[in-house]
Amino acid sequence: MSDTPTEKPSNRPSPVIVLVAPQMGENIGMVARAMANFGLSELRLVAPRDGWPNDKATAAASRATHVVEAAAVFDDLRAAIADLNFVFATTARERDGFKPVRGPVEAARTLRAQAAGGYRAGILFGREKFGLDNDEISLADEIVTFPVDPAYASLNVAQAVLLMAYEWRKAGLERETDIPFTGPQTVAAPKEELHGLFGHLEAALDTRGYFRPLAKKAKMVDKVRAVLTRPGFTMGEIKVLRGIVSSLDYFSPKEPRGAGYPLRKAEVDKQAHPARRAEDAGEGSDD
């Protein structure tokens, strides 16, 4: 995979985003930001409620002010889409069923096909409160809707634009799975290095009395190896792990080698106080 996602070479126009009667400048600004995230730049506003230009839209757009500043304002929807060849209308509600309905993935591919044919396309988004009315939808060629939870189907207009802009962008990549950057390319260490780690760790654990009872050692070794073979360690990672084991092996704790697990506190106390051991055994009692 390449380090950066590349769109298929094209000078074809991207779809126009048309907001019908948007109410809040902040929402317009967030729409502009969503557009810029995925390479869209042409924004059209139909009768914005609070007028235009709008300082709140500019502030909400962050660094997408170029989209806000270039936005075109129209008095009615017919004028806003007059020069377009194909138009999608977005809606979360089922309408009369007289137009084809697409999901965002299929709609984005349709938009790419329109652009490939040299046609101009647009996507209509409605008001924050109730979206597009039926008369407005009747001016579109097809409907696009999103597979949201029916129990809460309402999307903020900027969210809806973001979803369509994302699908448009993805549909134009050489591969739809391309992403801007990837993790490091790692190569698993040769098995002999992993086997060396096995032997090193098992010897250290054996010295510390880890494998108890001895009859279960083979099964315990299998489990340790299963844990270590799962990640696919690199050479560098194996060196780190062996360094850890060597450090633990060299700098021995208070218990001597081969002593097994540290004794419980009660056992330590008994060893430190012979009289207490005798009392526990019933020795030295007057009874």
JSON list of N, CA and C in Angstrom, two decimals, residues 142-216:
[
{"chain": "A", "resi": 142, "resn": "GLU", "atom": "N", "xyz": [-32.48, 11.41, -8.15]},
{"chain": "A", "resi": 142, "resn": "GLU", "atom": "CA", "xyz": [-32.54, 10.24, -7.29]},
{"chain": "A", "resi": 142, "resn": "GLU", "atom": "C", "xyz": [-32.40, 10.67, -5.83]},
{"chain": "A", "resi": 143, "resn": "ILE", "atom": "N", "xyz": [-32.71, 9.72, -4.95]},
{"chain": "A", "resi": 143, "resn": "ILE", "atom": "CA", "xyz": [-32.64, 9.96, -3.50]},
{"chain": "A", "resi": 143, "resn": "ILE", "atom": "C", "xyz": [-31.46, 9.18, -2.93]},
{"chain": "A", "resi": 144, "resn": "VAL", "atom": "N", "xyz": [-30.77, 9.77, -1.97]},
{"chain": "A", "resi": 144, "resn": "VAL", "atom": "CA", "xyz": [-29.75, 9.04, -1.22]},
{"chain": "A", "resi": 144, "resn": "VAL", "atom": "C", "xyz": [-30.12, 9.10, 0.25]},
{"chain": "A", "resi": 145, "resn": "THR", "atom": "N", "xyz": [-30.02, 7.96, 0.92]},
{"chain": "A", "resi": 145, "resn": "THR", "atom": "CA", "xyz": [-30.32, 7.90, 2.35]},
{"chain": "A", "resi": 145, "resn": "THR", "atom": "C", "xyz": [-29.24, 7.09, 3.04]},
{"chain": "A", "resi": 146, "resn": "PHE", "atom": "N", "xyz": [-29.18, 7.19, 4.35]},
{"chain": "A", "resi": 146, "resn": "PHE", "atom": "CA", "xyz": [-28.10, 6.56, 5.11]},
{"chain": "A", "resi": 146, "resn": "PHE", "atom": "C", "xyz": [-28.65, 5.43, 5.98]},
{"chain": "A", "resi": 147, "resn": "PRO", "atom": "N", "xyz": [-27.87, 4.37, 6.16]},
{"chain": "A", "resi": 147, "resn": "PRO", "atom": "CA", "xyz": [-28.33, 3.23, 6.95]},
{"chain": "A", "resi": 147, "resn": "PRO", "atom": "C", "xyz": [-28.23, 3.49, 8.46]},
{"chain": "A", "resi": 148, "resn": "VAL", "atom": "N", "xyz": [-28.95, 4.48, 8.92]},
{"chain": "A", "resi": 148, "resn": "VAL", "atom": "CA", "xyz": [-28.91, 4.84, 10.34]},
{"chain": "A", "resi": 148, "resn": "VAL", "atom": "C", "xyz": [-29.89, 3.99, 11.12]},
{"chain": "A", "resi": 149, "resn": "ASP", "atom": "N", "xyz": [-29.78, 4.06, 12.43]},
{"chain": "A", "resi": 149, "resn": "ASP", "atom": "CA", "xyz": [-30.72, 3.36, 13.31]},
{"chain": "A", "resi": 149, "resn": "ASP", "atom": "C", "xyz": [-32.10, 4.01, 13.17]},
{"chain": "A", "resi": 150, "resn": "PRO", "atom": "N", "xyz": [-33.11, 3.25, 12.79]},
{"chain": "A", "resi": 150, "resn": "PRO", "atom": "CA", "xyz": [-34.45, 3.83, 12.62]},
{"chain": "A", "resi": 150, "resn": "PRO", "atom": "C", "xyz": [-34.98, 4.50, 13.89]},
{"chain": "A", "resi": 151, "resn": "ALA", "atom": "N", "xyz": [-34.49, 4.05, 15.04]},
{"chain": "A", "resi": 151, "resn": "ALA", "atom": "CA", "xyz": [-34.96, 4.63, 16.30]},
{"chain": "A", "resi": 151, "resn": "ALA", "atom": "C", "xyz": [-34.44, 6.06, 16.48]},
{"chain": "A", "resi": 152, "resn": "TYR", "atom": "N", "xyz": [-33.35, 6.39, 15.79]},
{"chain": "A", "resi": 152, "resn": "TYR", "atom": "CA", "xyz": [-32.82, 7.76, 15.87]},
{"chain": "A", "resi": 152, "resn": "TYR", "atom": "C", "xyz": [-32.14, 8.07, 14.54]},
{"chain": "A", "resi": 153, "resn": "ALA", "atom": "N", "xyz": [-32.94, 8.45, 13.57]},
{"chain": "A", "resi": 153, "resn": "ALA", "atom": "CA", "xyz": [-32.47, 8.62, 12.20]},
{"chain": "A", "resi": 153, "resn": "ALA", "atom": "C", "xyz": [-31.99, 10.03, 11.89]},
{"chain": "A", "resi": 154, "resn": "SER", "atom": "N", "xyz": [-32.15, 10.94, 12.83]},
{"chain": "A", "resi": 154, "resn": "SER", "atom": "CA", "xyz": [-31.81, 12.34, 12.56]},
{"chain": "A", "resi": 154, "resn": "SER", "atom": "C", "xyz": [-30.31, 12.56, 12.53]},
{"chain": "A", "resi": 155, "resn": "LEU", "atom": "N", "xyz": [-29.83, 13.20, 11.45]},
{"chain": "A", "resi": 155, "resn": "LEU", "atom": "CA", "xyz": [-28.42, 13.56, 11.32]},
{"chain": "A", "resi": 155, "resn": "LEU", "atom": "C", "xyz": [-28.30, 15.07, 11.25]},
{"chain": "A", "resi": 156, "resn": "ASN", "atom": "N", "xyz": [-27.30, 15.60, 11.91]},
{"chain": "A", "resi": 156, "resn": "ASN", "atom": "CA", "xyz": [-26.95, 17.00, 11.71]},
{"chain": "A", "resi": 156, "resn": "ASN", "atom": "C", "xyz": [-26.54, 17.18, 10.26]},
{"chain": "A", "resi": 157, "resn": "VAL", "atom": "N", "xyz": [-26.84, 18.34, 9.67]},
{"chain": "A", "resi": 157, "resn": "VAL", "atom": "CA", "xyz": [-26.55, 18.54, 8.25]},
{"chain": "A", "resi": 157, "resn": "VAL", "atom": "C", "xyz": [-25.06, 18.38, 7.96]},
{"chain": "A", "resi": 158, "resn": "ALA", "atom": "N", "xyz": [-24.20, 18.82, 8.86]},
{"chain": "A", "resi": 158, "resn": "ALA", "atom": "CA", "xyz": [-22.76, 18.66, 8.65]},
{"chain": "A", "resi": 158, "resn": "ALA", "atom": "C", "xyz": [-22.36, 17.18, 8.68]},
{"chain": "A", "resi": 159, "resn": "GLN", "atom": "N", "xyz": [-23.02, 16.40, 9.52]},
{"chain": "A", "resi": 159, "resn": "GLN", "atom": "CA", "xyz": [-22.74, 14.97, 9.56]},
{"chain": "A", "resi": 159, "resn": "GLN", "atom": "C", "xyz": [-23.13, 14.31, 8.24]},
{"chain": "A", "resi": 160, "resn": "ALA", "atom": "N", "xyz": [-24.29, 14.69, 7.72]},
{"chain": "A", "resi": 160, "resn": "ALA", "atom": "CA", "xyz": [-24.75, 14.12, 6.46]},
{"chain": "A", "resi": 160, "resn": "ALA", "atom": "C", "xyz": [-23.81, 14.48, 5.32]},
{"chain": "A", "resi": 161, "resn": "VAL", "atom": "N", "xyz": [-23.36, 15.73, 5.29]},
{"chain": "A", "resi": 161, "resn": "VAL", "atom": "CA", "xyz": [-22.41, 16.15, 4.26]},
{"chain": "A", "resi": 161, "resn": "VAL", "atom": "C", "xyz": [-21.09, 15.39, 4.41]},
{"chain": "A", "resi": 162, "resn": "LEU", "atom": "N", "xyz": [-20.66, 15.21, 5.63]},
{"chain": "A", "resi": 162, "resn": "LEU", "atom": "CA", "xyz": [-19.40, 14.48, 5.89]},
{"chain": "A", "resi": 162, "resn": "LEU", "atom": "C", "xyz": [-19.48, 13.06, 5.35]},
{"chain": "A", "resi": 163, "resn": "LEU", "atom": "N", "xyz": [-20.60, 12.39, 5.58]},
{"chain": "A", "resi": 163, "resn": "LEU", "atom": "CA", "xyz": [-20.74, 11.02, 5.10]},
{"chain": "A", "resi": 163, "resn": "LEU", "atom": "C", "xyz": [-20.66, 10.95, 3.58]},
{"chain": "A", "resi": 164, "resn": "MET", "atom": "N", "xyz": [-21.36, 11.86, 2.89]},
{"chain": "A", "resi": 164, "resn": "MET", "atom": "CA", "xyz": [-21.33, 11.84, 1.43]},
{"chain": "A", "resi": 164, "resn": "MET", "atom": "C", "xyz": [-19.97, 12.26, 0.89]},
{"chain": "A", "resi": 165, "resn": "ALA", "atom": "N", "xyz": [-19.35, 13.25, 1.53]},
{"chain": "A", "resi": 165, "resn": "ALA", "atom": "CA", "xyz": [-18.03, 13.69, 1.08]},
{"chain": "A", "resi": 165, "resn": "ALA", "atom": "C", "xyz": [-17.00, 12.57, 1.26]},
{"chain": "A", "resi": 166, "resn": "TYR", "atom": "N", "xyz": [-17.12, 11.84, 2.33]},
{"chain": "A", "resi": 166, "resn": "TYR", "atom": "CA", "xyz": [-16.21, 10.71, 2.58]},
{"chain": "A", "resi": 166, "resn": "TYR", "atom": "C", "xyz": [-16.37, 9.64, 1.51]},
{"chain": "A", "resi": 167, "resn": "GLU", "atom": "N", "xyz": [-17.62, 9.28, 1.21]},
{"chain": "A", "resi": 167, "resn": "GLU", "atom": "CA", "xyz": [-17.85, 8.25, 0.21]},
{"chain": "A", "resi": 167, "resn": "GLU", "atom": "C", "xyz": [-17.40, 8.72, -1.18]},
{"chain": "A", "resi": 168, "resn": "TRP", "atom": "N", "xyz": [-17.59, 10.00, -1.48]},
{"chain": "A", "resi": 168, "resn": "TRP", "atom": "CA", "xyz": [-17.11, 10.54, -2.75]},
{"chain": "A", "resi": 168, "resn": "TRP", "atom": "C", "xyz": [-15.59, 10.39, -2.84]},
{"chain": "A", "resi": 169, "resn": "ARG", "atom": "N", "xyz": [-14.93, 10.78, -1.78]},
{"chain": "A", "resi": 169, "resn": "ARG", "atom": "CA", "xyz": [-13.47, 10.70, -1.75]},
{"chain": "A", "resi": 169, "resn": "ARG", "atom": "C", "xyz": [-12.99, 9.25, -1.91]},
{"chain": "A", "resi": 170, "resn": "LYS", "atom": "N", "xyz": [-13.61, 8.37, -1.15]},
{"chain": "A", "resi": 170, "resn": "LYS", "atom": "CA", "xyz": [-13.21, 6.96, -1.16]},
{"chain": "A", "resi": 170, "resn": "LYS", "atom": "C", "xyz": [-13.43, 6.33, -2.54]},
{"chain": "A", "resi": 171, "resn": "ALA", "atom": "N", "xyz": [-14.52, 6.70, -3.19]},
{"chain": "A", "resi": 171, "resn": "ALA", "atom": "CA", "xyz": [-14.82, 6.14, -4.51]},
{"chain": "A", "resi": 171, "resn": "ALA", "atom": "C", "xyz": [-13.81, 6.57, -5.56]},
{"chain": "A", "resi": 172, "resn": "GLY", "atom": "N", "xyz": [-13.05, 7.63, -5.29]},
{"chain": "A", "resi": 172, "resn": "GLY", "atom": "CA", "xyz": [-12.07, 8.12, -6.25]},
{"chain": "A", "resi": 172, "resn": "GLY", "atom": "C", "xyz": [-10.67, 7.63, -6.01]},
{"chain": "A", "resi": 173, "resn": "LEU", "atom": "N", "xyz": [-10.45, 6.83, -4.97]},
{"chain": "A", "resi": 173, "resn": "LEU", "atom": "CA", "xyz": [-9.12, 6.30, -4.69]},
{"chain": "A", "resi": 173, "resn": "LEU", "atom": "C", "xyz": [-8.80, 5.13, -5.62]},
{"chain": "A", "resi": 174, "resn": "GLU", "atom": "N", "xyz": [-7.52, 4.88, -5.82]},
{"chain": "A", "resi": 174, "resn": "GLU", "atom": "CA", "xyz": [-7.13, 3.72, -6.62]},
{"chain": "A", "resi": 174, "resn": "GLU", "atom": "C", "xyz": [-7.70, 2.45, -5.99]},
{"chain": "A", "resi": 175, "resn": "ARG", "atom": "N", "xyz": [-7.65, 2.38, -4.67]},
{"chain": "A", "resi": 175, "resn": "ARG", "atom": "CA", "xyz": [-8.29, 1.30, -3.92]},
{"chain": "A", "resi": 175, "resn": "ARG", "atom": "C", "xyz": [-9.07, 1.93, -2.79]},
{"chain": "A", "resi": 176, "resn": "GLU", "atom": "N", "xyz": [-10.29, 1.50, -2.59]},
{"chain": "A", "resi": 176, "resn": "GLU", "atom": "CA", "xyz": [-11.13, 2.12, -1.57]},
{"chain": "A", "resi": 176, "resn": "GLU", "atom": "C", "xyz": [-10.62, 1.90, -0.16]},
{"chain": "A", "resi": 177, "resn": "THR", "atom": "N", "xyz": [-9.67, 0.98, 0.00]},
{"chain": "A", "resi": 177, "resn": "THR", "atom": "CA", "xyz": [-9.11, 0.72, 1.33]},
{"chain": "A", "resi": 177, "resn": "THR", "atom": "C", "xyz": [-7.87, 1.57, 1.61]},
{"chain": "A", "resi": 178, "resn": "ASP", "atom": "N", "xyz": [-7.44, 2.39, 0.65]},
{"chain": "A", "resi": 178, "resn": "ASP", "atom": "CA", "xyz": [-6.25, 3.22, 0.87]},
{"chain": "A", "resi": 178, "resn": "ASP", "atom": "C", "xyz": [-6.46, 4.21, 2.01]},
{"chain": "A", "resi": 179, "resn": "ILE", "atom": "N", "xyz": [-5.39, 4.45, 2.77]},
{"chain": "A", "resi": 179, "resn": "ILE", "atom": "CA", "xyz": [-5.42, 5.41, 3.88]},
{"chain": "A", "resi": 179, "resn": "ILE", "atom": "C", "xyz": [-4.18, 6.28, 3.80]},
{"chain": "A", "resi": 180, "resn": "PRO", "atom": "N", "xyz": [-4.17, 7.44, 4.51]},
{"chain": "A", "resi": 180, "resn": "PRO", "atom": "CA", "xyz": [-3.05, 8.38, 4.36]},
{"chain": "A", "resi": 180, "resn": "PRO", "atom": "C", "xyz": [-1.70, 7.84, 4.80]},
{"chain": "A", "resi": 181, "resn": "PHE", "atom": "N", "xyz": [-1.66, 6.98, 5.81]},
{"chain": "A", "resi": 181, "resn": "PHE", "atom": "CA", "xyz": [-0.39, 6.42, 6.27]},
{"chain": "A", "resi": 181, "resn": "PHE", "atom": "C", "xyz": [-0.64, 5.05, 6.89]},
{"chain": "A", "resi": 182, "resn": "THR", "atom": "N", "xyz": [0.41, 4.29, 7.00]},
{"chain": "A", "resi": 182, "resn": "THR", "atom": "CA", "xyz": [0.28, 2.94, 7.55]},
{"chain": "A", "resi": 182, "resn": "THR", "atom": "C", "xyz": [1.26, 2.76, 8.70]},
{"chain": "A", "resi": 183, "resn": "GLY", "atom": "N", "xyz": [1.12, 1.67, 9.40]},
{"chain": "A", "resi": 183, "resn": "GLY", "atom": "CA", "xyz": [2.06, 1.34, 10.47]},
{"chain": "A", "resi": 183, "resn": "GLY", "atom": "C", "xyz": [3.37, 0.85, 9.86]},
{"chain": "A", "resi": 184, "resn": "PRO", "atom": "N", "xyz": [4.38, 0.66, 10.69]},
{"chain": "A", "resi": 184, "resn": "PRO", "atom": "CA", "xyz": [5.68, 0.20, 10.18]},
{"chain": "A", "resi": 184, "resn": "PRO", "atom": "C", "xyz": [5.57, -1.19, 9.57]},
{"chain": "A", "resi": 185, "resn": "GLN", "atom": "N", "xyz": [6.33, -1.39, 8.50]},
{"chain": "A", "resi": 185, "resn": "GLN", "atom": "CA", "xyz": [6.38, -2.70, 7.87]},
{"chain": "A", "resi": 185, "resn": "GLN", "atom": "C", "xyz": [7.37, -3.57, 8.65]},
{"chain": "A", "resi": 186, "resn": "THR", "atom": "N", "xyz": [6.90, -4.59, 9.30]},
{"chain": "A", "resi": 186, "resn": "THR", "atom": "CA", "xyz": [7.75, -5.43, 10.14]},
{"chain": "A", "resi": 186, "resn": "THR", "atom": "C", "xyz": [7.94, -6.81, 9.51]},
{"chain": "A", "resi": 187, "resn": "VAL", "atom": "N", "xyz": [9.08, -7.41, 9.80]},
{"chain": "A", "resi": 187, "resn": "VAL", "atom": "CA", "xyz": [9.38, -8.77, 9.33]},
{"chain": "A", "resi": 187, "resn": "VAL", "atom": "C", "xyz": [9.60, -9.65, 10.55]},
{"chain": "A", "resi": 188, "resn": "ALA", "atom": "N", "xyz": [8.89, -10.76, 10.59]},
{"chain": "A", "resi": 188, "resn": "ALA", "atom": "CA", "xyz": [9.03, -11.67, 11.73]},
{"chain": "A", "resi": 188, "resn": "ALA", "atom": "C", "xyz": [10.44, -12.24, 11.75]},
{"chain": "A", "resi": 189, "resn": "ALA", "atom": "N", "xyz": [10.97, -12.41, 12.95]},
{"chain": "A", "resi": 189, "resn": "ALA", "atom": "CA", "xyz": [12.32, -12.96, 13.11]},
{"chain": "A", "resi": 189, "resn": "ALA", "atom": "C", "xyz": [12.36, -14.41, 12.65]},
{"chain": "A", "resi": 190, "resn": "PRO", "atom": "N", "xyz": [13.53, -14.89, 12.23]},
{"chain": "A", "resi": 190, "resn": "PRO", "atom": "CA", "xyz": [13.66, -16.32, 11.89]},
{"chain": "A", "resi": 190, "resn": "PRO", "atom": "C", "xyz": [13.30, -17.19, 13.08]},
{"chain": "A", "resi": 191, "resn": "LYS", "atom": "N", "xyz": [12.80, -18.36, 12.81]},
{"chain": "A", "resi": 191, "resn": "LYS", "atom": "CA", "xyz": [12.34, -19.25, 13.88]},
{"chain": "A", "resi": 191, "resn": "LYS", "atom": "C", "xyz": [13.48, -19.63, 14.83]},
{"chain": "A", "resi": 192, "resn": "GLU", "atom": "N", "xyz": [14.70, -19.70, 14.32]},
{"chain": "A", "resi": 192, "resn": "GLU", "atom": "CA", "xyz": [15.80, -20.08, 15.21]},
{"chain": "A", "resi": 192, "resn": "GLU", "atom": "C", "xyz": [15.98, -19.04, 16.31]},
{"chain": "A", "resi": 193, "resn": "GLU", "atom": "N", "xyz": [15.70, -17.76, 16.01]},
{"chain": "A", "resi": 193, "resn": "GLU", "atom": "CA", "xyz": [15.79, -16.73, 17.04]},
{"chain": "A", "resi": 193, "resn": "GLU", "atom": "C", "xyz": [14.69, -16.91, 18.08]},
{"chain": "A", "resi": 194, "resn": "LEU", "atom": "N", "xyz": [13.51, -17.27, 17.60]},
{"chain": "A", "resi": 194, "resn": "LEU", "atom": "CA", "xyz": [12.39, -17.51, 18.52]},
{"chain": "A", "resi": 194, "resn": "LEU", "atom": "C", "xyz": [12.67, -18.74, 19.38]},
{"chain": "A", "resi": 195, "resn": "HIS", "atom": "N", "xyz": [13.24, -19.74, 18.77]},
{"chain": "A", "resi": 195, "resn": "HIS", "atom": "CA", "xyz": [13.57, -20.95, 19.53]},
{"chain": "A", "resi": 195, "resn": "HIS", "atom": "C", "xyz": [14.64, -20.65, 20.59]},
{"chain": "A", "resi": 196, "resn": "GLY", "atom": "N", "xyz": [15.56, -19.75, 20.26]},
{"chain": "A", "resi": 196, "resn": "GLY", "atom": "CA", "xyz": [16.56, -19.34, 21.24]},
{"chain": "A", "resi": 196, "resn": "GLY", "atom": "C", "xyz": [15.92, -18.64, 22.43]},
{"chain": "A", "resi": 197, "resn": "LEU", "atom": "N", "xyz": [14.89, -17.82, 22.14]},
{"chain": "A", "resi": 197, "resn": "LEU", "atom": "CA", "xyz": [14.16, -17.17, 23.22]},
{"chain": "A", "resi": 197, "resn": "LEU", "atom": "C", "xyz": [13.45, -18.21, 24.09]},
{"chain": "A", "resi": 198, "resn": "PHE", "atom": "N", "xyz": [12.84, -19.22, 23.44]},
{"chain": "A", "resi": 198, "resn": "PHE", "atom": "CA", "xyz": [12.19, -20.29, 24.20]},
{"chain": "A", "resi": 198, "resn": "PHE", "atom": "C", "xyz": [13.17, -20.91, 25.20]},
{"chain": "A", "resi": 199, "resn": "GLY", "atom": "N", "xyz": [14.31, -21.32, 24.66]},
{"chain": "A", "resi": 199, "resn": "GLY", "atom": "CA", "xyz": [15.27, -22.00, 25.52]},
{"chain": "A", "resi": 199, "resn": "GLY", "atom": "C", "xyz": [15.77, -21.12, 26.64]},
{"chain": "A", "resi": 200, "resn": "HIS", "atom": "N", "xyz": [16.05, -19.86, 26.34]},
{"chain": "A", "resi": 200, "resn": "HIS", "atom": "CA", "xyz": [16.53, -18.92, 27.34]},
{"chain": "A", "resi": 200, "resn": "HIS", "atom": "C", "xyz": [15.51, -18.73, 28.46]},
{"chain": "A", "resi": 201, "resn": "LEU", "atom": "N", "xyz": [14.26, -18.48, 28.06]},
{"chain": "A", "resi": 201, "resn": "LEU", "atom": "CA", "xyz": [13.21, -18.23, 29.05]},
{"chain": "A", "resi": 201, "resn": "LEU", "atom": "C", "xyz": [12.90, -19.48, 29.86]},
{"chain": "A", "resi": 202, "resn": "GLU", "atom": "N", "xyz": [12.83, -20.62, 29.21]},
{"chain": "A", "resi": 202, "resn": "GLU", "atom": "CA", "xyz": [12.52, -21.86, 29.92]},
{"chain": "A", "resi": 202, "resn": "GLU", "atom": "C", "xyz": [13.60, -22.21, 30.93]},
{"chain": "A", "resi": 203, "resn": "ALA", "atom": "N", "xyz": [14.86, -21.98, 30.57]},
{"chain": "A", "resi": 203, "resn": "ALA", "atom": "CA", "xyz": [15.95, -22.25, 31.50]},
{"chain": "A", "resi": 203, "resn": "ALA", "atom": "C", "xyz": [15.85, -21.34, 32.72]},
{"chain": "A", "resi": 204, "resn": "ALA", "atom": "N", "xyz": [15.53, -20.05, 32.47]},
{"chain": "A", "resi": 204, "resn": "ALA", "atom": "CA", "xyz": [15.42, -19.10, 33.58]},
{"chain": "A", "resi": 204, "resn": "ALA", "atom": "C", "xyz": [14.25, -19.47, 34.49]},
{"chain": "A", "resi": 205, "resn": "LEU", "atom": "N", "xyz": [13.13, -19.87, 33.89]},
{"chain": "A", "resi": 205, "resn": "LEU", "atom": "CA", "xyz": [11.97, -20.25, 34.68]},
{"chain": "A", "resi": 205, "resn": "LEU", "atom": "C", "xyz": [12.23, -21.55, 35.46]},
{"chain": "A", "resi": 206, "resn": "ASP", "atom": "N", "xyz": [12.95, -22.45, 34.83]},
{"chain": "A", "resi": 206, "resn": "ASP", "atom": "CA", "xyz": [13.28, -23.72, 35.49]},
{"chain": "A", "resi": 206, "resn": "ASP", "atom": "C", "xyz": [14.15, -23.45, 36.71]},
{"chain": "A", "resi": 207, "resn": "THR", "atom": "N", "xyz": [15.12, -22.56, 36.55]},
{"chain": "A", "resi": 207, "resn": "THR", "atom": "CA", "xyz": [16.02, -22.22, 37.66]},
{"chain": "A", "resi": 207, "resn": "THR", "atom": "C", "xyz": [15.24, -21.62, 38.83]},
{"chain": "A", "resi": 208, "resn": "ARG", "atom": "N", "xyz": [14.22, -20.84, 38.50]},
{"chain": "A", "resi": 208, "resn": "ARG", "atom": "CA", "xyz": [13.42, -20.19, 39.55]},
{"chain": "A", "resi": 208, "resn": "ARG", "atom": "C", "xyz": [12.33, -21.10, 40.11]},
{"chain": "A", "resi": 209, "resn": "GLY", "atom": "N", "xyz": [12.26, -22.34, 39.65]},
{"chain": "A", "resi": 209, "resn": "GLY", "atom": "CA", "xyz": [11.26, -23.26, 40.17]},
{"chain": "A", "resi": 209, "resn": "GLY", "atom": "C", "xyz": [9.86, -22.97, 39.69]},
{"chain": "A", "resi": 210, "resn": "TYR", "atom": "N", "xyz": [9.75, -22.37, 38.50]},
{"chain": "A", "resi": 210, "resn": "TYR", "atom": "CA", "xyz": [8.42, -22.01, 37.97]},
{"chain": "A", "resi": 210, "resn": "TYR", "atom": "C", "xyz": [7.59, -23.24, 37.62]},
{"chain": "A", "resi": 211, "resn": "PHE", "atom": "N", "xyz": [8.25, -24.26, 37.09]},
{"chain": "A", "resi": 211, "resn": "PHE", "atom": "CA", "xyz": [7.52, -25.42, 36.58]},
{"chain": "A", "resi": 211, "resn": "PHE", "atom": "C", "xyz": [7.22, -26.39, 37.73]},
{"chain": "A", "resi": 212, "resn": "ARG", "atom": "N", "xyz": [6.15, -26.12, 38.45]},
{"chain": "A", "resi": 212, "resn": "ARG", "atom": "CA", "xyz": [5.73, -26.99, 39.54]},
{"chain": "A", "resi": 212, "resn": "ARG", "atom": "C", "xyz": [4.23, -27.24, 39.44]},
{"chain": "A", "resi": 213, "resn": "PRO", "atom": "N", "xyz": [3.78, -28.45, 39.64]},
{"chain": "A", "resi": 213, "resn": "PRO", "atom": "CA", "xyz": [4.58, -29.65, 39.90]},
{"chain": "A", "resi": 213, "resn": "PRO", "atom": "C", "xyz": [5.31, -30.09, 38.62]},
{"chain": "A", "resi": 214, "resn": "LEU", "atom": "N", "xyz": [6.38, -30.80, 38.79]},
{"chain": "A", "resi": 214, "resn": "LEU", "atom": "CA", "xyz": [7.24, -31.17, 37.67]},
{"chain": "A", "resi": 214, "resn": "LEU", "atom": "C", "xyz": [6.48, -31.99, 36.62]},
{"chain": "A", "resi": 215, "resn": "ALA", "atom": "N", "xyz": [5.49, -32.74, 37.06]},
{"chain": "A", "resi": 215, "resn": "ALA", "atom": "CA", "xyz": [4.75, -33.58, 36.11]},
{"chain": "A", "resi": 215, "resn": "ALA", "atom": "C", "xyz": [4.00, -32.74, 35.07]},
{"chain": "A", "resi": 216, "resn": "LYS", "atom": "N", "xyz": [3.73, -31.48, 35.39]},
{"chain": "A", "resi": 216, "resn": "LYS", "atom": "CA", "xyz": [2.99, -30.61, 34.46]},
{"chain": "A", "resi": 216, "resn": "LYS", "atom": "C", "xyz": [3.91, -29.71, 33.64]}
]
